[in-house]
């Protein structure tokens, strides 16, 4: 009996710890802050969670800087050397994946009755994989050497012929076209299943919950045409929540050029429980479940 009680006590303590951790994750606010100085063209945004143990900092002044910090470890996503290393690693990985898929397809063809020609194709594929890997290494070496020789002051890009540039342009155009077709198909499906009507109320409730708690500053704005300045002033007057904060918007109807100046500070928070409730409310909608199913069948997800 004492052993059973001891086991139940340990289980209860573990469940209590688990419940406390879960409550901490769901109800600890994710705080966001935005500070913009329009006169100096400075922008700073920060998101932190769990007593600042997890932080993401983004700033822009002449150039962007994004840093993710977890405890005492930091990752700078805008570091040029780190970015080049990630791109080189990704290129090598993609080359190996392509060679592996090609070898697998050739082995399958050989198993289904291929001859010596298939073996030659397999050897050719392996050689192409080695060449592509070495080409990636050579390109990365050129980039690294040029960066070291310039001593961080001037970066000289490696020479690329016109054919390579045309292939890159054609590839990027194909990606844009495919993305546009995919977006058009998604919009068509959304209209078919009335996605806006089903997801609108939950999303509006979620936006109200994550709205800024602090919004203050002073902004002076004006356009070259005073009539356009008046249109903007009327549009801003139609946004009621702006009057809840200490934000002063001053239109300038006498300016001869487009201008905007001043400072803005925004602060708010998000509870993860709000995001969980949003997902549950969305998935409870029959139209949204039907839309996800149709999108999966179409190969979009």
PDB file of C-alpha atoms in Angstrom:
ATOM      1  CA  UNK A   1       0.000   0.000   0.000  1.00  0.00           C
ATOM      2  CA  UNK A   2       2.855   2.385   0.822  1.00  0.00           C
ATOM      3  CA  UNK A   3       4.482   1.623  -2.534  1.00  0.00           C
ATOM      4  CA  UNK A   4       1.225   2.401  -4.376  1.00  0.00           C
ATOM      5  CA  UNK A   5       0.861   5.687  -2.502  1.00  0.00           C
ATOM      6  CA  UNK A   6       4.475   6.598  -3.283  1.00  0.00           C
ATOM      7  CA  UNK A   7       3.916   5.892  -7.001  1.00  0.00           C
ATOM      8  CA  UNK A   8       0.732   7.971  -6.988  1.00  0.00           C
ATOM      9  CA  UNK A   9       2.569  10.785  -5.208  1.00  0.00           C
ATOM     10  CA  UNK A  10       5.369  10.799  -7.793  1.00  0.00           C
ATOM     11  CA  UNK A  11       2.850  10.659 -10.635  1.00  0.00           C
ATOM     12  CA  UNK A  12       0.906  13.553  -9.114  1.00  0.00           C
ATOM     13  CA  UNK A  13       4.063  15.646  -8.762  1.00  0.00           C
ATOM     14  CA  UNK A  14       5.026  14.933 -12.393  1.00  0.00           C
ATOM     15  CA  UNK A  15       1.526  15.822 -13.618  1.00  0.00           C
ATOM     16  CA  UNK A  16       1.626  19.037 -11.576  1.00  0.00           C
ATOM     17  CA  UNK A  17       5.006  19.990 -13.069  1.00  0.00           C
ATOM     18  CA  UNK A  18       3.715  19.201 -16.561  1.00  0.00           C
ATOM     19  CA  UNK A  19       0.587  21.298 -15.966  1.00  0.00           C
ATOM     20  CA  UNK A  20       2.702  24.218 -14.701  1.00  0.00           C
ATOM     21  CA  UNK A  21       4.996  24.053 -17.739  1.00  0.00           C
ATOM     22  CA  UNK A  22       2.005  23.876 -20.094  1.00  0.00           C
ATOM     23  CA  UNK A  23       0.328  26.822 -18.345  1.00  0.00           C
ATOM     24  CA  UNK A  24       3.579  28.793 -18.537  1.00  0.00           C
ATOM     25  CA  UNK A  25       3.837  28.155 -22.274  1.00  0.00           C
ATOM     26  CA  UNK A  26       0.203  28.951 -23.040  1.00  0.00           C
ATOM     27  CA  UNK A  27      -0.290  31.953 -20.758  1.00  0.00           C
ATOM     28  CA  UNK A  28       3.144  33.606 -20.775  1.00  0.00           C
ATOM     29  CA  UNK A  29       2.773  36.598 -23.125  1.00  0.00           C
ATOM     30  CA  UNK A  30       4.880  36.969 -26.240  1.00  0.00           C
ATOM     31  CA  UNK A  31       5.716  40.686 -26.117  1.00  0.00           C
ATOM     32  CA  UNK A  32       6.402  42.706 -29.241  1.00  0.00           C
ATOM     33  CA  UNK A  33       7.815  46.241 -29.437  1.00  0.00           C
ATOM     34  CA  UNK A  34       8.271  48.491 -32.461  1.00  0.00           C
ATOM     35  CA  UNK A  35      10.132  51.805 -32.369  1.00  0.00           C
ATOM     36  CA  UNK A  36      10.421  53.933 -35.515  1.00  0.00           C
ATOM     37  CA  UNK A  37      12.199  57.249 -35.979  1.00  0.00           C
ATOM     38  CA  UNK A  38      10.971  58.538 -39.322  1.00  0.00           C
ATOM     39  CA  UNK A  39      13.298  61.554 -39.316  1.00  0.00           C
ATOM     40  CA  UNK A  40      16.470  59.471 -39.043  1.00  0.00           C
ATOM     41  CA  UNK A  41      15.025  56.536 -41.009  1.00  0.00           C
ATOM     42  CA  UNK A  42      15.655  54.193 -38.080  1.00  0.00           C
ATOM     43  CA  UNK A  43      13.505  51.158 -37.329  1.00  0.00           C
ATOM     44  CA  UNK A  44      13.732  48.684 -34.467  1.00  0.00           C
ATOM     45  CA  UNK A  45      11.489  45.741 -33.613  1.00  0.00           C
ATOM     46  CA  UNK A  46      11.855  43.140 -30.873  1.00  0.00           C
ATOM     47  CA  UNK A  47       9.899  40.059 -29.861  1.00  0.00           C
ATOM     48  CA  UNK A  48      10.688  38.316 -26.575  1.00  0.00           C
ATOM     49  CA  UNK A  49       9.183  35.470 -24.577  1.00  0.00           C
ATOM     50  CA  UNK A  50       9.765  33.618 -21.311  1.00  0.00           C
ATOM     51  CA  UNK A  51      11.432  36.453 -19.374  1.00  0.00           C
ATOM     52  CA  UNK A  52      13.520  37.357 -22.452  1.00  0.00           C
ATOM     53  CA  UNK A  53      15.108  33.920 -22.611  1.00  0.00           C
ATOM     54  CA  UNK A  54      13.941  33.785 -26.235  1.00  0.00           C
ATOM     55  CA  UNK A  55      14.423  37.019 -28.187  1.00  0.00           C
ATOM     56  CA  UNK A  56      14.299  38.140 -31.798  1.00  0.00           C
ATOM     57  CA  UNK A  57      15.673  41.581 -32.629  1.00  0.00           C
ATOM     58  CA  UNK A  58      15.393  43.347 -35.967  1.00  0.00           C
ATOM     59  CA  UNK A  59      16.776  46.797 -36.715  1.00  0.00           C
ATOM     60  CA  UNK A  60      17.270  48.868 -39.825  1.00  0.00           C
ATOM     61  CA  UNK A  61      19.563  51.858 -40.234  1.00  0.00           C
ATOM     62  CA  UNK A  62      21.167  51.983 -43.679  1.00  0.00           C
ATOM     63  CA  UNK A  63      21.262  48.183 -43.521  1.00  0.00           C
ATOM     64  CA  UNK A  64      19.139  45.490 -41.882  1.00  0.00           C
ATOM     65  CA  UNK A  65      20.179  43.350 -38.936  1.00  0.00           C
ATOM     66  CA  UNK A  66      18.241  40.376 -37.562  1.00  0.00           C
ATOM     67  CA  UNK A  67      19.438  38.434 -34.486  1.00  0.00           C
ATOM     68  CA  UNK A  68      17.787  35.472 -32.757  1.00  0.00           C
ATOM     69  CA  UNK A  69      18.892  34.812 -29.166  1.00  0.00           C
ATOM     70  CA  UNK A  70      18.097  31.734 -27.105  1.00  0.00           C
ATOM     71  CA  UNK A  71      19.500  31.921 -23.577  1.00  0.00           C
ATOM     72  CA  UNK A  72      23.128  32.975 -24.142  1.00  0.00           C
ATOM     73  CA  UNK A  73      23.359  31.815 -27.765  1.00  0.00           C
ATOM     74  CA  UNK A  74      22.794  34.195 -30.675  1.00  0.00           C
ATOM     75  CA  UNK A  75      22.397  33.720 -34.429  1.00  0.00           C
ATOM     76  CA  UNK A  76      22.850  36.685 -36.770  1.00  0.00           C
ATOM     77  CA  UNK A  77      20.807  36.029 -39.925  1.00  0.00           C
ATOM     78  CA  UNK A  78      22.280  39.042 -41.721  1.00  0.00           C
ATOM     79  CA  UNK A  79      25.929  38.037 -41.310  1.00  0.00           C
ATOM     80  CA  UNK A  80      27.297  37.867 -44.880  1.00  0.00           C
ATOM     81  CA  UNK A  81      29.800  35.079 -44.229  1.00  0.00           C
ATOM     82  CA  UNK A  82      27.259  32.948 -42.387  1.00  0.00           C
ATOM     83  CA  UNK A  83      24.744  33.570 -45.189  1.00  0.00           C
ATOM     84  CA  UNK A  84      27.239  32.463 -47.865  1.00  0.00           C
ATOM     85  CA  UNK A  85      28.027  29.318 -45.905  1.00  0.00           C
ATOM     86  CA  UNK A  86      24.315  28.475 -45.632  1.00  0.00           C
ATOM     87  CA  UNK A  87      23.844  29.004 -49.366  1.00  0.00           C
ATOM     88  CA  UNK A  88      26.861  26.845 -50.208  1.00  0.00           C
ATOM     89  CA  UNK A  89      25.672  24.086 -47.871  1.00  0.00           C
ATOM     90  CA  UNK A  90      22.198  24.231 -49.386  1.00  0.00           C
ATOM     91  CA  UNK A  91      23.594  24.036 -52.925  1.00  0.00           C
ATOM     92  CA  UNK A  92      25.702  20.974 -52.068  1.00  0.00           C
ATOM     93  CA  UNK A  93      22.729  19.294 -50.401  1.00  0.00           C
ATOM     94  CA  UNK A  94      20.495  19.908 -53.421  1.00  0.00           C
ATOM     95  CA  UNK A  95      23.154  18.538 -55.787  1.00  0.00           C
ATOM     96  CA  UNK A  96      23.504  15.355 -53.726  1.00  0.00           C
ATOM     97  CA  UNK A  97      19.713  14.931 -53.558  1.00  0.00           C
ATOM     98  CA  UNK A  98      19.414  15.270 -57.324  1.00  0.00           C
ATOM     99  CA  UNK A  99      22.190  12.736 -57.946  1.00  0.00           C
ATOM    100  CA  UNK A 100      20.641  10.321 -55.440  1.00  0.00           C
ATOM    101  CA  UNK A 101      17.216  10.518 -57.103  1.00  0.00           C
ATOM    102  CA  UNK A 102      18.744   9.970 -60.516  1.00  0.00           C
ATOM    103  CA  UNK A 103      20.756   6.945 -59.357  1.00  0.00           C
ATOM    104  CA  UNK A 104      17.649   5.503 -57.713  1.00  0.00           C
ATOM    105  CA  UNK A 105      15.636   5.901 -60.912  1.00  0.00           C
ATOM    106  CA  UNK A 106      18.391   4.273 -62.973  1.00  0.00           C
ATOM    107  CA  UNK A 107      18.641   1.329 -60.558  1.00  0.00           C
ATOM    108  CA  UNK A 108      14.879   0.867 -60.828  1.00  0.00           C
ATOM    109  CA  UNK A 109      15.098   0.859 -64.607  1.00  0.00           C
ATOM    110  CA  UNK A 110      17.916  -1.698 -64.494  1.00  0.00           C
ATOM    111  CA  UNK A 111      15.910  -3.930 -62.178  1.00  0.00           C
ATOM    112  CA  UNK A 112      12.981  -3.783 -64.585  1.00  0.00           C
ATOM    113  CA  UNK A 113      15.100  -5.086 -67.467  1.00  0.00           C
ATOM    114  CA  UNK A 114      17.762  -2.533 -68.386  1.00  0.00           C
ATOM    115  CA  UNK A 115      21.039  -3.587 -69.972  1.00  0.00           C
ATOM    116  CA  UNK A 116      24.615  -2.433 -70.101  1.00  0.00           C
ATOM    117  CA  UNK A 117      23.483   0.951 -71.410  1.00  0.00           C
ATOM    118  CA  UNK A 118      21.731   1.556 -68.118  1.00  0.00           C
ATOM    119  CA  UNK A 119      24.949   0.780 -66.288  1.00  0.00           C
ATOM    120  CA  UNK A 120      26.731   3.369 -68.402  1.00  0.00           C
ATOM    121  CA  UNK A 121      23.981   5.862 -67.613  1.00  0.00           C
ATOM    122  CA  UNK A 122      24.401   5.097 -63.922  1.00  0.00           C
ATOM    123  CA  UNK A 123      28.130   5.737 -64.128  1.00  0.00           C
ATOM    124  CA  UNK A 124      27.466   8.936 -66.050  1.00  0.00           C
ATOM    125  CA  UNK A 125      24.984  10.041 -63.369  1.00  0.00           C
ATOM    126  CA  UNK A 126      27.511   9.389 -60.614  1.00  0.00           C
ATOM    127  CA  UNK A 127      30.136  11.365 -62.533  1.00  0.00           C
ATOM    128  CA  UNK A 128      27.691  14.229 -63.030  1.00  0.00           C
ATOM    129  CA  UNK A 129      26.971  14.241 -59.307  1.00  0.00           C
ATOM    130  CA  UNK A 130      30.678  14.459 -58.526  1.00  0.00           C
ATOM    131  CA  UNK A 131      31.122  17.237 -61.065  1.00  0.00           C
ATOM    132  CA  UNK A 132      28.158  19.219 -59.688  1.00  0.00           C
ATOM    133  CA  UNK A 133      29.488  18.856 -56.144  1.00  0.00           C
ATOM    134  CA  UNK A 134      32.953  19.987 -57.217  1.00  0.00           C
ATOM    135  CA  UNK A 135      31.423  22.892 -59.146  1.00  0.00           C
ATOM    136  CA  UNK A 136      29.607  24.021 -56.041  1.00  0.00           C
ATOM    137  CA  UNK A 137      32.833  23.749 -54.053  1.00  0.00           C
ATOM    138  CA  UNK A 138      34.739  25.706 -56.715  1.00  0.00           C
ATOM    139  CA  UNK A 139      32.104  28.462 -56.778  1.00  0.00           C
ATOM    140  CA  UNK A 140      32.106  28.702 -52.993  1.00  0.00           C
ATOM    141  CA  UNK A 141      35.906  28.890 -52.985  1.00  0.00           C
ATOM    142  CA  UNK A 142      35.829  31.770 -55.447  1.00  0.00           C
ATOM    143  CA  UNK A 143      33.330  33.678 -53.322  1.00  0.00           C
ATOM    144  CA  UNK A 144      35.246  33.096 -50.101  1.00  0.00           C
ATOM    145  CA  UNK A 145      38.618  34.049 -51.632  1.00  0.00           C
ATOM    146  CA  UNK A 146      37.257  37.262 -53.085  1.00  0.00           C
ATOM    147  CA  UNK A 147      35.735  38.205 -49.737  1.00  0.00           C
ATOM    148  CA  UNK A 148      39.044  37.564 -47.901  1.00  0.00           C
ATOM    149  CA  UNK A 149      41.103  39.473 -50.456  1.00  0.00           C
ATOM    150  CA  UNK A 150      38.844  42.508 -50.192  1.00  0.00           C
ATOM    151  CA  UNK A 151      39.279  42.497 -46.394  1.00  0.00           C
ATOM    152  CA  UNK A 152      35.597  43.145 -45.857  1.00  0.00           C
ATOM    153  CA  UNK A 153      35.613  46.500 -47.666  1.00  0.00           C
ATOM    154  CA  UNK A 154      34.753  45.619 -51.265  1.00  0.00           C
ATOM    155  CA  UNK A 155      33.141  42.370 -52.350  1.00  0.00           C
ATOM    156  CA  UNK A 156      33.839  41.308 -55.934  1.00  0.00           C
ATOM    157  CA  UNK A 157      31.302  38.867 -57.322  1.00  0.00           C
ATOM    158  CA  UNK A 158      32.606  35.982 -59.445  1.00  0.00           C
ATOM    159  CA  UNK A 159      32.252  36.220 -63.221  1.00  0.00           C
ATOM    160  CA  UNK A 160      29.096  34.718 -64.652  1.00  0.00           C
ATOM    161  CA  UNK A 161      28.546  34.265 -68.370  1.00  0.00           C
ATOM    162  CA  UNK A 162      25.461  35.450 -70.213  1.00  0.00           C
ATOM    163  CA  UNK A 163      24.051  31.937 -70.594  1.00  0.00           C
ATOM    164  CA  UNK A 164      24.059  31.383 -66.828  1.00  0.00           C
ATOM    165  CA  UNK A 165      22.335  34.707 -66.236  1.00  0.00           C
ATOM    166  CA  UNK A 166      19.688  33.900 -68.855  1.00  0.00           C
ATOM    167  CA  UNK A 167      19.065  30.500 -67.245  1.00  0.00           C
ATOM    168  CA  UNK A 168      18.677  32.121 -63.819  1.00  0.00           C
ATOM    169  CA  UNK A 169      16.244  34.700 -65.234  1.00  0.00           C
ATOM    170  CA  UNK A 170      14.245  31.985 -66.968  1.00  0.00           C
ATOM    171  CA  UNK A 171      14.186  29.896 -63.788  1.00  0.00           C
ATOM    172  CA  UNK A 172      13.051  32.837 -61.663  1.00  0.00           C
ATOM    173  CA  UNK A 173      10.363  33.743 -64.217  1.00  0.00           C
ATOM    174  CA  UNK A 174       9.124  30.159 -64.147  1.00  0.00           C
ATOM    175  CA  UNK A 175       8.951  30.220 -60.353  1.00  0.00           C
ATOM    176  CA  UNK A 176       7.008  33.499 -60.404  1.00  0.00           C
ATOM    177  CA  UNK A 177       4.585  32.107 -63.001  1.00  0.00           C
ATOM    178  CA  UNK A 178       4.074  28.903 -61.014  1.00  0.00           C
ATOM    179  CA  UNK A 179       3.545  30.913 -57.826  1.00  0.00           C
ATOM    180  CA  UNK A 180       0.985  33.148 -59.557  1.00  0.00           C
ATOM    181  CA  UNK A 181      -0.940  30.132 -60.866  1.00  0.00           C
ATOM    182  CA  UNK A 182      -0.872  28.546 -57.423  1.00  0.00           C
ATOM    183  CA  UNK A 183      -2.136  31.755 -55.800  1.00  0.00           C
ATOM    184  CA  UNK A 184      -4.922  32.058 -58.389  1.00  0.00           C
ATOM    185  CA  UNK A 185      -5.988  28.461 -57.754  1.00  0.00           C
ATOM    186  CA  UNK A 186      -5.980  29.077 -53.999  1.00  0.00           C
ATOM    187  CA  UNK A 187      -8.105  32.228 -54.379  1.00  0.00           C
ATOM    188  CA  UNK A 188     -10.558  30.344 -56.591  1.00  0.00           C
ATOM    189  CA  UNK A 189     -10.873  27.567 -54.007  1.00  0.00           C
ATOM    190  CA  UNK A 190     -11.277  30.120 -51.216  1.00  0.00           C
ATOM    191  CA  UNK A 191     -14.162  31.745 -53.068  1.00  0.00           C
ATOM    192  CA  UNK A 192     -15.723  28.379 -53.798  1.00  0.00           C
ATOM    193  CA  UNK A 193     -15.780  27.399 -50.109  1.00  0.00           C
ATOM    194  CA  UNK A 194     -16.547  30.937 -48.793  1.00  0.00           C
ATOM    195  CA  UNK A 195     -13.321  31.017 -46.821  1.00  0.00           C
ATOM    196  CA  UNK A 196     -13.632  34.712 -45.979  1.00  0.00           C
ATOM    197  CA  UNK A 197     -17.069  34.270 -44.415  1.00  0.00           C
ATOM    198  CA  UNK A 198     -15.988  31.263 -42.363  1.00  0.00           C
ATOM    199  CA  UNK A 199     -12.560  32.484 -41.215  1.00  0.00           C
ATOM    200  CA  UNK A 200     -13.440  36.175 -40.853  1.00  0.00           C
ATOM    201  CA  UNK A 201     -15.016  36.237 -37.350  1.00  0.00           C
ATOM    202  CA  UNK A 202     -12.321  34.076 -35.670  1.00  0.00           C
ATOM    203  CA  UNK A 203      -9.532  36.102 -37.288  1.00  0.00           C
ATOM    204  CA  UNK A 204     -11.109  39.407 -36.246  1.00  0.00           C
ATOM    205  CA  UNK A 205     -11.403  38.159 -32.670  1.00  0.00           C
ATOM    206  CA  UNK A 206      -7.756  37.073 -32.760  1.00  0.00           C
ATOM    207  CA  UNK A 207      -6.650  40.476 -34.093  1.00  0.00           C
ATOM    208  CA  UNK A 208      -8.529  42.227 -31.299  1.00  0.00           C
ATOM    209  CA  UNK A 209      -6.710  40.083 -28.750  1.00  0.00           C
ATOM    210  CA  UNK A 210      -3.238  40.864 -30.149  1.00  0.00           C
ATOM    211  CA  UNK A 211      -3.906  44.559 -30.836  1.00  0.00           C
ATOM    212  CA  UNK A 212      -1.312  47.046 -29.474  1.00  0.00           C
ATOM    213  CA  UNK A 213      -1.672  48.012 -25.824  1.00  0.00           C
ATOM    214  CA  UNK A 214       0.601  51.025 -26.249  1.00  0.00           C
ATOM    215  CA  UNK A 215       0.673  53.252 -29.304  1.00  0.00           C
ATOM    216  CA  UNK A 216       2.156  56.691 -28.964  1.00  0.00           C
ATOM    217  CA  UNK A 217       4.097  59.238 -30.917  1.00  0.00           C
ATOM    218  CA  UNK A 218       3.729  62.185 -33.233  1.00  0.00           C
ATOM    219  CA  UNK A 219       3.652  61.916 -37.031  1.00  0.00           C
ATOM    220  CA  UNK A 220       3.669  64.799 -39.479  1.00  0.00           C
ATOM    221  CA  UNK A 221       2.634  63.789 -42.993  1.00  0.00           C
ATOM    222  CA  UNK A 222       1.811  65.504 -46.236  1.00  0.00           C
ATOM    223  CA  UNK A 223       1.649  64.879 -49.970  1.00  0.00           C
ATOM    224  CA  UNK A 224       2.476  67.093 -52.906  1.00  0.00           C
ATOM    225  CA  UNK A 225      -1.223  67.321 -53.748  1.00  0.00           C
ATOM    226  CA  UNK A 226      -3.201  68.714 -50.747  1.00  0.00           C
ATOM    227  CA  UNK A 227      -6.285  66.820 -51.925  1.00  0.00           C
ATOM    228  CA  UNK A 228      -4.495  63.487 -51.438  1.00  0.00           C
ATOM    229  CA  UNK A 229      -3.435  64.618 -47.971  1.00  0.00           C
ATOM    230  CA  UNK A 230      -7.092  65.256 -47.221  1.00  0.00           C
ATOM    231  CA  UNK A 231      -8.077  61.798 -48.465  1.00  0.00           C
ATOM    232  CA  UNK A 232      -5.500  60.195 -46.175  1.00  0.00           C
ATOM    233  CA  UNK A 233      -6.677  62.298 -43.235  1.00  0.00           C
ATOM    234  CA  UNK A 234     -10.256  61.201 -43.842  1.00  0.00           C
ATOM    235  CA  UNK A 235      -9.236  57.549 -44.082  1.00  0.00           C
ATOM    236  CA  UNK A 236      -7.296  57.771 -40.805  1.00  0.00           C
ATOM    237  CA  UNK A 237     -10.283  59.446 -39.141  1.00  0.00           C
ATOM    238  CA  UNK A 238     -12.372  56.377 -40.049  1.00  0.00           C
ATOM    239  CA  UNK A 239     -10.134  54.107 -37.929  1.00  0.00           C
ATOM    240  CA  UNK A 240     -11.648  54.353 -34.430  1.00  0.00           C
ATOM    241  CA  UNK A 241      -8.996  52.515 -32.426  1.00  0.00           C
ATOM    242  CA  UNK A 242      -6.396  55.211 -33.242  1.00  0.00           C
ATOM    243  CA  UNK A 243      -8.222  57.591 -30.907  1.00  0.00           C
ATOM    244  CA  UNK A 244      -7.726  55.223 -27.976  1.00  0.00           C
ATOM    245  CA  UNK A 245      -3.984  55.920 -27.867  1.00  0.00           C
ATOM    246  CA  UNK A 246      -1.647  58.839 -27.375  1.00  0.00           C
ATOM    247  CA  UNK A 247      -0.845  59.120 -31.075  1.00  0.00           C
ATOM    248  CA  UNK A 248      -0.884  62.559 -32.686  1.00  0.00           C
ATOM    249  CA  UNK A 249      -1.317  62.682 -36.469  1.00  0.00           C
ATOM    250  CA  UNK A 250      -0.673  66.108 -37.988  1.00  0.00           C
ATOM    251  CA  UNK A 251      -1.486  66.684 -41.682  1.00  0.00           C
ATOM    252  CA  UNK A 252       0.586  69.233 -43.586  1.00  0.00           C
ATOM    253  CA  UNK A 253      -1.419  70.779 -46.429  1.00  0.00           C
ATOM    254  CA  UNK A 254       1.210  73.407 -47.310  1.00  0.00           C
ATOM    255  CA  UNK A 255       4.117  71.147 -48.217  1.00  0.00           C
ATOM    256  CA  UNK A 256       5.375  71.125 -51.827  1.00  0.00           C
ATOM    257  CA  UNK A 257       6.660  67.539 -51.709  1.00  0.00           C
ATOM    258  CA  UNK A 258       5.802  64.191 -50.182  1.00  0.00           C
ATOM    259  CA  UNK A 259       7.030  64.017 -46.610  1.00  0.00           C
ATOM    260  CA  UNK A 260       6.569  62.065 -43.416  1.00  0.00           C
ATOM    261  CA  UNK A 261       8.398  62.625 -40.145  1.00  0.00           C
ATOM    262  CA  UNK A 262       8.092  61.942 -36.452  1.00  0.00           C
ATOM    263  CA  UNK A 263       8.396  59.005 -34.064  1.00  0.00           C
ATOM    264  CA  UNK A 264       6.131  56.035 -33.317  1.00  0.00           C
ATOM    265  CA  UNK A 265       6.291  53.498 -30.491  1.00  0.00           C
ATOM    266  CA  UNK A 266       4.118  50.359 -30.445  1.00  0.00           C
ATOM    267  CA  UNK A 267       3.940  47.679 -27.771  1.00  0.00           C
ATOM    268  CA  UNK A 268       1.635  44.729 -27.326  1.00  0.00           C
ATOM    269  CA  UNK A 269       1.557  41.054 -26.503  1.00  0.00           C
ATOM    270  CA  UNK A 270       0.154  37.735 -27.648  1.00  0.00           C
ATOM    271  CA  UNK A 271      -0.819  34.706 -25.588  1.00  0.00           C
ATOM    272  CA  UNK A 272      -0.238  31.352 -27.249  1.00  0.00           C
ATOM    273  CA  UNK A 273      -3.579  30.171 -25.894  1.00  0.00           C
ATOM    274  CA  UNK A 274      -5.168  32.719 -28.251  1.00  0.00           C
ATOM    275  CA  UNK A 275      -3.424  31.088 -31.211  1.00  0.00           C
ATOM    276  CA  UNK A 276      -4.535  27.621 -30.055  1.00  0.00           C
ATOM    277  CA  UNK A 277      -8.147  28.826 -29.722  1.00  0.00           C
ATOM    278  CA  UNK A 278      -7.943  30.379 -33.190  1.00  0.00           C
ATOM    279  CA  UNK A 279      -6.775  27.113 -34.762  1.00  0.00           C
ATOM    280  CA  UNK A 280      -9.517  25.148 -32.980  1.00  0.00           C
ATOM    281  CA  UNK A 281     -12.207  27.628 -34.060  1.00  0.00           C
ATOM    282  CA  UNK A 282     -10.997  27.527 -37.652  1.00  0.00           C
ATOM    283  CA  UNK A 283     -10.841  23.729 -37.832  1.00  0.00           C
ATOM    284  CA  UNK A 284     -14.348  23.470 -36.426  1.00  0.00           C
ATOM    285  CA  UNK A 285     -15.656  25.239 -39.524  1.00  0.00           C
ATOM    286  CA  UNK A 286     -16.905  22.736 -42.085  1.00  0.00           C
ATOM    287  CA  UNK A 287     -16.041  24.981 -45.034  1.00  0.00           C
ATOM    288  CA  UNK A 288     -12.449  25.384 -43.868  1.00  0.00           C
ATOM    289  CA  UNK A 289     -11.990  21.621 -43.462  1.00  0.00           C
ATOM    290  CA  UNK A 290     -13.439  21.104 -46.946  1.00  0.00           C
ATOM    291  CA  UNK A 291     -11.098  23.791 -48.334  1.00  0.00           C
ATOM    292  CA  UNK A 292      -8.032  22.125 -46.761  1.00  0.00           C
ATOM    293  CA  UNK A 293      -9.074  18.748 -48.156  1.00  0.00           C
ATOM    294  CA  UNK A 294      -9.607  20.156 -51.665  1.00  0.00           C
ATOM    295  CA  UNK A 295      -6.278  21.998 -51.521  1.00  0.00           C
ATOM    296  CA  UNK A 296      -4.462  18.814 -50.496  1.00  0.00           C
ATOM    297  CA  UNK A 297      -6.089  16.875 -53.361  1.00  0.00           C
ATOM    298  CA  UNK A 298      -4.965  19.597 -55.760  1.00  0.00           C
ATOM    299  CA  UNK A 299      -1.385  19.134 -54.538  1.00  0.00           C
ATOM    300  CA  UNK A 300      -1.153  22.573 -52.945  1.00  0.00           C
ATOM    301  CA  UNK A 301      -0.182  21.358 -49.459  1.00  0.00           C
TER     302      UNK A 301
END
